[in-house]
Amino acid sequence: MALVVVAALCFAFSNGFHDTFDVISTAVSTGAAPPQVAIAMAALLNFAGAFISVAVAATVAGDIVEASAITPTVVLAGLIGAIAWNLATWRLGLPSSSSHALLGGLLGATLVAAGTGAVLGHGVLTKVLVPGLLAPLAAFLLGLALIVLIYRLVGHRRPGPVSRAFRGAQVLSGGLLALGHGANDAQKTMGVVMLALVAKGSLAGGADPPLWVMLGAAAAVALGTYCGGLRMLRGGGSRIIKMDTAQGFSAQGAGAVAILVSTFLGYPISSTHAISGGVLGAGAAKRFSVVRWGIAGNIVTAWLLTLPAAAAVGALAYGVARLFGSGA
């Protein structure tokens, strides 16, 4: 069981590390916040966000796989699959969702361990696959609508005062984005630890996550966010996307709304994809041709590839663990 907890915390750290750029890049690129301030704020709000809801944790623990068919070894194998896929895609520079990697790893290990009957197909479809597609689309449309409305309201005003006003507003929308990221992503780690605790008999099915699980997941995601931000600074942040402050506010606000609504509904979505959808929508308002639509293609490719690839690694990890008689 200790191995499961350690692996879960390692995954949460890699999740925060993986997603730092997506959370802070817009605010940094527009000058709304200095990089060090944006990193620290994102880390703190990632930590705080983990405590605003437990709906996503409940979904992961009870609506994706049949808890009675799960063992700690299955959970550990799923986590290994998720971490391995995260590290591989990070190393290769491929767009990937940590959330989809985790769920894919868990599903793959479950299929090998207990068969298709242990996978709750309706929950996977309605709470993972469909929201995973709709959340970035909703963020895109909201980001587009927001920036069109803002340009109509303030387009005739002097750029200087408008830019300063939205720079301040961007601090607020960026804070909500970081809060939402912490809420949705930390709860996925809570959910898999809860699965292992239920399997071990240490937690009743349907119970809320223990405080130590919440604290551990929140701290790991926050620490990963902070360390990922420092690494981005040392690397020069060359991937930062340039937007004006009104676009930055719209992109962050749209991503935050999509993530927070999904969180309270219990949908474990990809925060990266939701944020990217908001950025694409805000960017499309000026001229569709200036938007790098390859990003949208990358999102779809990652969505299609990550779940099965992580599932394969999770299945392999479980097979190896069973072969060597692991009792994790």
XYZ file of C-alpha atoms in Angstrom:
328
model
C 0.000 0.000 0.000
C 2.885 2.331 0.752
C 4.123 1.862 -2.826
C 0.710 2.914 -4.149
C 0.735 6.122 -2.099
C 4.297 6.972 -3.158
C 3.477 6.297 -6.824
C 0.306 8.417 -6.562
C 2.239 11.336 -5.102
C 4.895 10.976 -7.811
C 2.151 11.084 -10.427
C 0.608 14.190 -8.825
C 4.017 15.876 -8.839
C 4.543 14.999 -12.519
C 1.048 16.302 -13.251
C 1.795 19.704 -11.745
C 5.242 19.803 -13.359
C 3.752 18.850 -16.742
C 1.024 21.512 -16.653
C 2.823 24.560 -15.230
C 3.359 26.145 -18.624
C -0.318 25.900 -19.528
C -1.405 27.512 -16.254
C 0.950 30.532 -16.193
C 2.045 31.181 -19.791
C -0.764 33.556 -20.762
C -0.375 35.784 -17.692
C 3.402 35.899 -18.113
C 3.299 36.606 -21.846
C 1.016 39.646 -21.433
C 2.946 41.034 -18.463
C -0.019 40.629 -16.122
C 2.281 39.066 -13.538
C 6.060 38.626 -13.252
C 7.080 34.993 -13.817
C 8.112 34.389 -10.210
C 4.829 35.807 -8.914
C 2.774 33.808 -11.437
C 4.564 30.598 -10.452
C 4.103 31.150 -6.729
C 0.448 32.128 -7.150
C -0.247 29.107 -9.346
C 1.353 26.741 -6.835
C -0.569 28.179 -3.878
C -3.904 28.170 -5.706
C -3.278 24.657 -7.028
C -2.946 23.604 -3.384
C -6.081 25.487 -2.312
C -8.130 24.196 -5.248
C -7.754 20.611 -4.091
C -10.115 21.322 -1.183
C -13.045 22.997 -2.948
C -14.732 19.782 -4.107
C -14.396 15.989 -3.950
C -16.717 15.201 -6.884
C -13.907 14.255 -9.285
C -12.256 12.046 -6.655
C -15.594 10.259 -6.169
C -15.892 9.697 -9.928
C -12.400 8.215 -10.225
C -12.927 6.046 -7.141
C -16.415 4.780 -7.978
C -17.574 5.427 -11.549
C -14.732 4.306 -13.821
C -13.923 0.781 -12.652
C -15.647 -1.667 -10.307
C -14.006 -1.028 -6.944
C -14.702 -4.553 -5.699
C -12.573 -5.984 -8.536
C -9.590 -3.732 -7.833
C -6.504 -4.561 -5.793
C -3.679 -2.248 -4.708
C -1.501 -3.940 -7.359
C -3.949 -2.892 -10.082
C -3.856 0.711 -8.872
C -0.066 0.666 -8.682
C 0.183 -0.715 -12.228
C -2.178 1.991 -13.485
C -0.070 4.678 -11.832
C 3.101 3.233 -13.342
C 1.465 3.342 -16.760
C 0.455 6.983 -16.274
C 3.859 8.085 -14.978
C 5.721 6.236 -17.743
C 3.548 7.804 -20.435
C 3.907 11.269 -18.880
C 7.695 10.961 -18.796
C 7.902 9.603 -22.340
C 5.736 12.340 -23.862
C 7.478 15.053 -21.837
C 10.860 13.801 -23.031
C 9.716 13.646 -26.657
C 7.915 16.998 -26.463
C 4.579 15.471 -27.439
C 1.296 17.042 -26.272
C -0.287 14.794 -23.694
C -2.891 14.897 -20.966
C -1.804 13.717 -17.525
C -5.464 13.093 -16.702
C -6.010 10.815 -19.668
C -2.730 9.053 -18.907
C -3.896 8.273 -15.372
C -7.317 7.024 -16.417
C -5.864 5.072 -19.320
C -3.295 3.386 -17.083
C -5.966 2.441 -14.575
C -8.283 1.052 -17.264
C -5.509 -0.976 -18.876
C -4.439 -2.574 -15.610
C -8.069 -3.299 -14.697
C -8.802 -4.979 -18.036
C -5.861 -7.364 -17.642
C -6.560 -8.027 -13.959
C -10.336 -8.446 -13.957
C -11.611 -8.333 -17.535
C -14.083 -6.068 -19.285
C -16.758 -6.659 -16.641
C -14.746 -4.589 -14.159
C -14.810 -1.524 -16.418
C -17.887 0.665 -15.943
C -18.512 1.522 -19.587
C -21.300 4.031 -18.971
C -19.152 5.966 -16.507
C -16.169 5.969 -18.860
C -18.339 7.253 -21.710
C -20.383 9.860 -19.857
C -17.817 11.084 -17.333
C -14.519 10.744 -19.223
C -14.841 10.483 -22.998
C -17.723 12.873 -23.719
C -16.619 15.595 -21.226
C -13.056 15.183 -22.494
C -14.225 16.254 -25.942
C -16.761 18.876 -24.877
C -14.661 20.767 -22.299
C -12.036 22.162 -24.735
C -14.771 22.916 -27.277
C -16.765 24.800 -24.640
C -13.627 26.713 -23.595
C -12.954 27.601 -27.240
C -16.462 28.949 -27.800
C -16.499 30.838 -24.500
C -13.065 32.349 -25.139
C -14.174 33.461 -28.592
C -17.453 34.935 -27.315
C -15.760 36.767 -24.450
C -13.111 38.455 -26.563
C -15.617 39.458 -29.271
C -17.801 41.052 -26.592
C -14.837 42.810 -24.982
C -13.587 44.224 -28.287
C -17.050 45.594 -29.030
C -17.286 47.221 -25.609
C -13.808 48.747 -25.398
C -12.540 48.727 -28.981
C -13.041 52.501 -29.319
C -11.106 53.352 -26.157
C -7.413 54.193 -25.872
C -5.279 51.028 -25.816
C -3.138 52.040 -22.828
C -5.856 52.261 -20.151
C -7.640 49.217 -21.572
C -4.475 47.156 -21.456
C -3.766 48.168 -17.855
C -7.311 47.358 -16.772
C -7.250 43.905 -18.302
C -3.798 43.248 -16.912
C -5.361 43.499 -13.466
C -8.369 41.432 -14.532
C -6.003 38.793 -15.833
C -4.561 38.277 -12.380
C -8.075 37.325 -11.240
C -8.808 35.021 -14.198
C -5.346 33.467 -13.886
C -6.010 32.790 -10.212
C -9.291 31.067 -11.054
C -7.519 29.016 -13.689
C -4.894 27.824 -11.199
C -7.611 27.104 -8.634
C -9.532 25.020 -11.157
C -6.424 23.157 -12.250
C -5.638 22.221 -8.649
C -9.234 21.210 -8.008
C -9.611 18.879 -10.976
C -6.115 17.431 -11.170
C -5.364 16.855 -7.484
C -8.663 15.023 -7.080
C -7.688 12.426 -9.677
C -4.784 11.414 -7.463
C -7.106 11.354 -4.447
C -9.458 9.080 -6.366
C -6.866 6.426 -7.194
C -5.565 6.379 -3.616
C -9.152 5.967 -2.412
C -9.551 3.010 -4.802
C -6.513 1.355 -3.251
C -7.764 2.058 0.282
C -11.156 0.543 -0.524
C -9.461 -2.496 -2.051
C -7.357 -2.927 1.071
C -10.405 -2.556 3.309
C -9.132 0.640 4.930
C -11.903 2.843 3.524
C -15.600 2.244 2.936
C -16.876 2.561 -0.611
C -18.449 5.964 -1.239
C -16.584 7.629 1.629
C -14.901 11.001 1.227
C -11.112 11.031 0.877
C -9.258 11.153 4.221
C -7.614 14.465 5.070
C -4.106 13.029 4.696
C -4.929 11.930 1.149
C -6.211 15.404 0.263
C -3.198 17.122 1.806
C -0.741 14.799 0.096
C -2.293 15.176 -3.354
C -2.628 18.940 -3.010
C 0.972 19.375 -1.833
C 2.375 17.136 -4.588
C 0.547 18.975 -7.385
C 1.536 22.362 -5.940
C 5.182 21.357 -5.565
C 5.224 19.995 -9.110
C 3.750 23.262 -10.394
C 6.368 25.300 -8.564
C 9.291 23.166 -9.735
C 7.959 23.080 -13.303
C 7.715 26.865 -13.295
C 11.305 27.268 -12.136
C 12.458 24.919 -14.864
C 10.515 26.915 -17.458
C 12.234 30.102 -16.313
C 15.670 28.506 -16.579
C 14.750 27.326 -20.062
C 13.750 30.836 -21.123
C 10.029 30.120 -21.574
C 10.458 30.066 -25.344
C 7.029 28.505 -25.958
C 5.097 31.365 -24.353
C 2.257 32.541 -26.602
C 1.929 36.287 -27.210
C -1.541 37.749 -26.684
C -2.917 41.113 -25.647
C -4.270 41.437 -22.105
C -7.930 41.270 -23.173
C -7.250 38.030 -25.021
C -5.314 36.721 -22.041
C -8.220 37.487 -19.717
C -10.663 35.776 -22.091
C -8.484 32.706 -22.598
C -7.838 32.220 -18.885
C -11.432 32.933 -17.940
C -12.801 30.482 -20.497
C -10.396 27.752 -19.411
C -11.178 28.380 -15.746
C -14.948 28.180 -16.283
C -14.661 24.939 -18.273
C -12.454 23.327 -15.633
C -14.405 24.514 -12.594
C -17.795 23.522 -14.027
C -16.400 20.096 -14.949
C -14.916 19.748 -11.461
C -18.178 20.412 -9.645
C -19.975 18.026 -12.010
C -17.413 15.338 -11.203
C -15.810 15.127 -14.660
C -12.060 14.320 -14.631
C -11.174 16.316 -17.757
C -7.821 17.362 -19.186
C -7.009 20.802 -17.793
C -4.364 21.217 -20.506
C -6.923 20.701 -23.260
C -9.439 23.072 -21.636
C -6.819 25.812 -21.290
C -5.674 25.296 -24.881
C -9.270 25.573 -26.059
C -9.629 28.952 -24.337
C -6.375 30.197 -25.885
C -7.445 29.105 -29.366
C -10.844 30.745 -28.977
C -9.414 34.068 -27.785
C -6.824 34.019 -30.545
C -9.365 33.277 -33.259
C -11.255 36.514 -32.596
C -8.743 38.710 -34.409
C -8.203 36.517 -37.420
C -8.627 32.770 -37.820
C -5.499 32.558 -39.937
C -3.206 33.750 -37.127
C -4.192 30.864 -34.877
C -1.910 27.851 -34.963
C -4.609 25.324 -35.743
C -2.023 22.579 -35.501
C -2.495 22.916 -31.737
C -6.123 21.850 -32.141
C -4.964 18.884 -34.181
C -2.446 18.012 -31.482
C -5.195 18.073 -28.867
C -7.295 15.630 -30.864
C -4.297 13.404 -31.566
C -3.303 13.381 -27.904
C -6.897 12.651 -26.878
C -7.022 9.665 -29.241
C -3.551 8.356 -28.428
C -3.021 8.893 -24.711
C -5.810 6.730 -23.288
C -4.939 3.565 -25.244
C -1.176 4.093 -24.968
C -1.275 4.587 -21.196
C -3.678 1.662 -20.942
C -1.165 -0.541 -22.738
C 1.617 0.496 -20.364
C -0.661 -0.030 -17.345
C -1.613 -3.478 -18.617
C 2.050 -4.355 -19.148
C 2.947 -3.101 -15.659
C 0.239 -5.265 -14.109
C 1.371 -8.267 -16.118
C 4.946 -7.830 -14.880
C 3.764 -7.326 -11.285
C 1.637 -10.485 -11.437
C 4.477 -12.434 -13.030
C 6.770 -11.606 -10.138
C 4.054 -12.067 -7.536
C 3.904 -8.420 -6.364
C 1.760 -7.828 -3.324
C 1.752 -4.035 -3.458
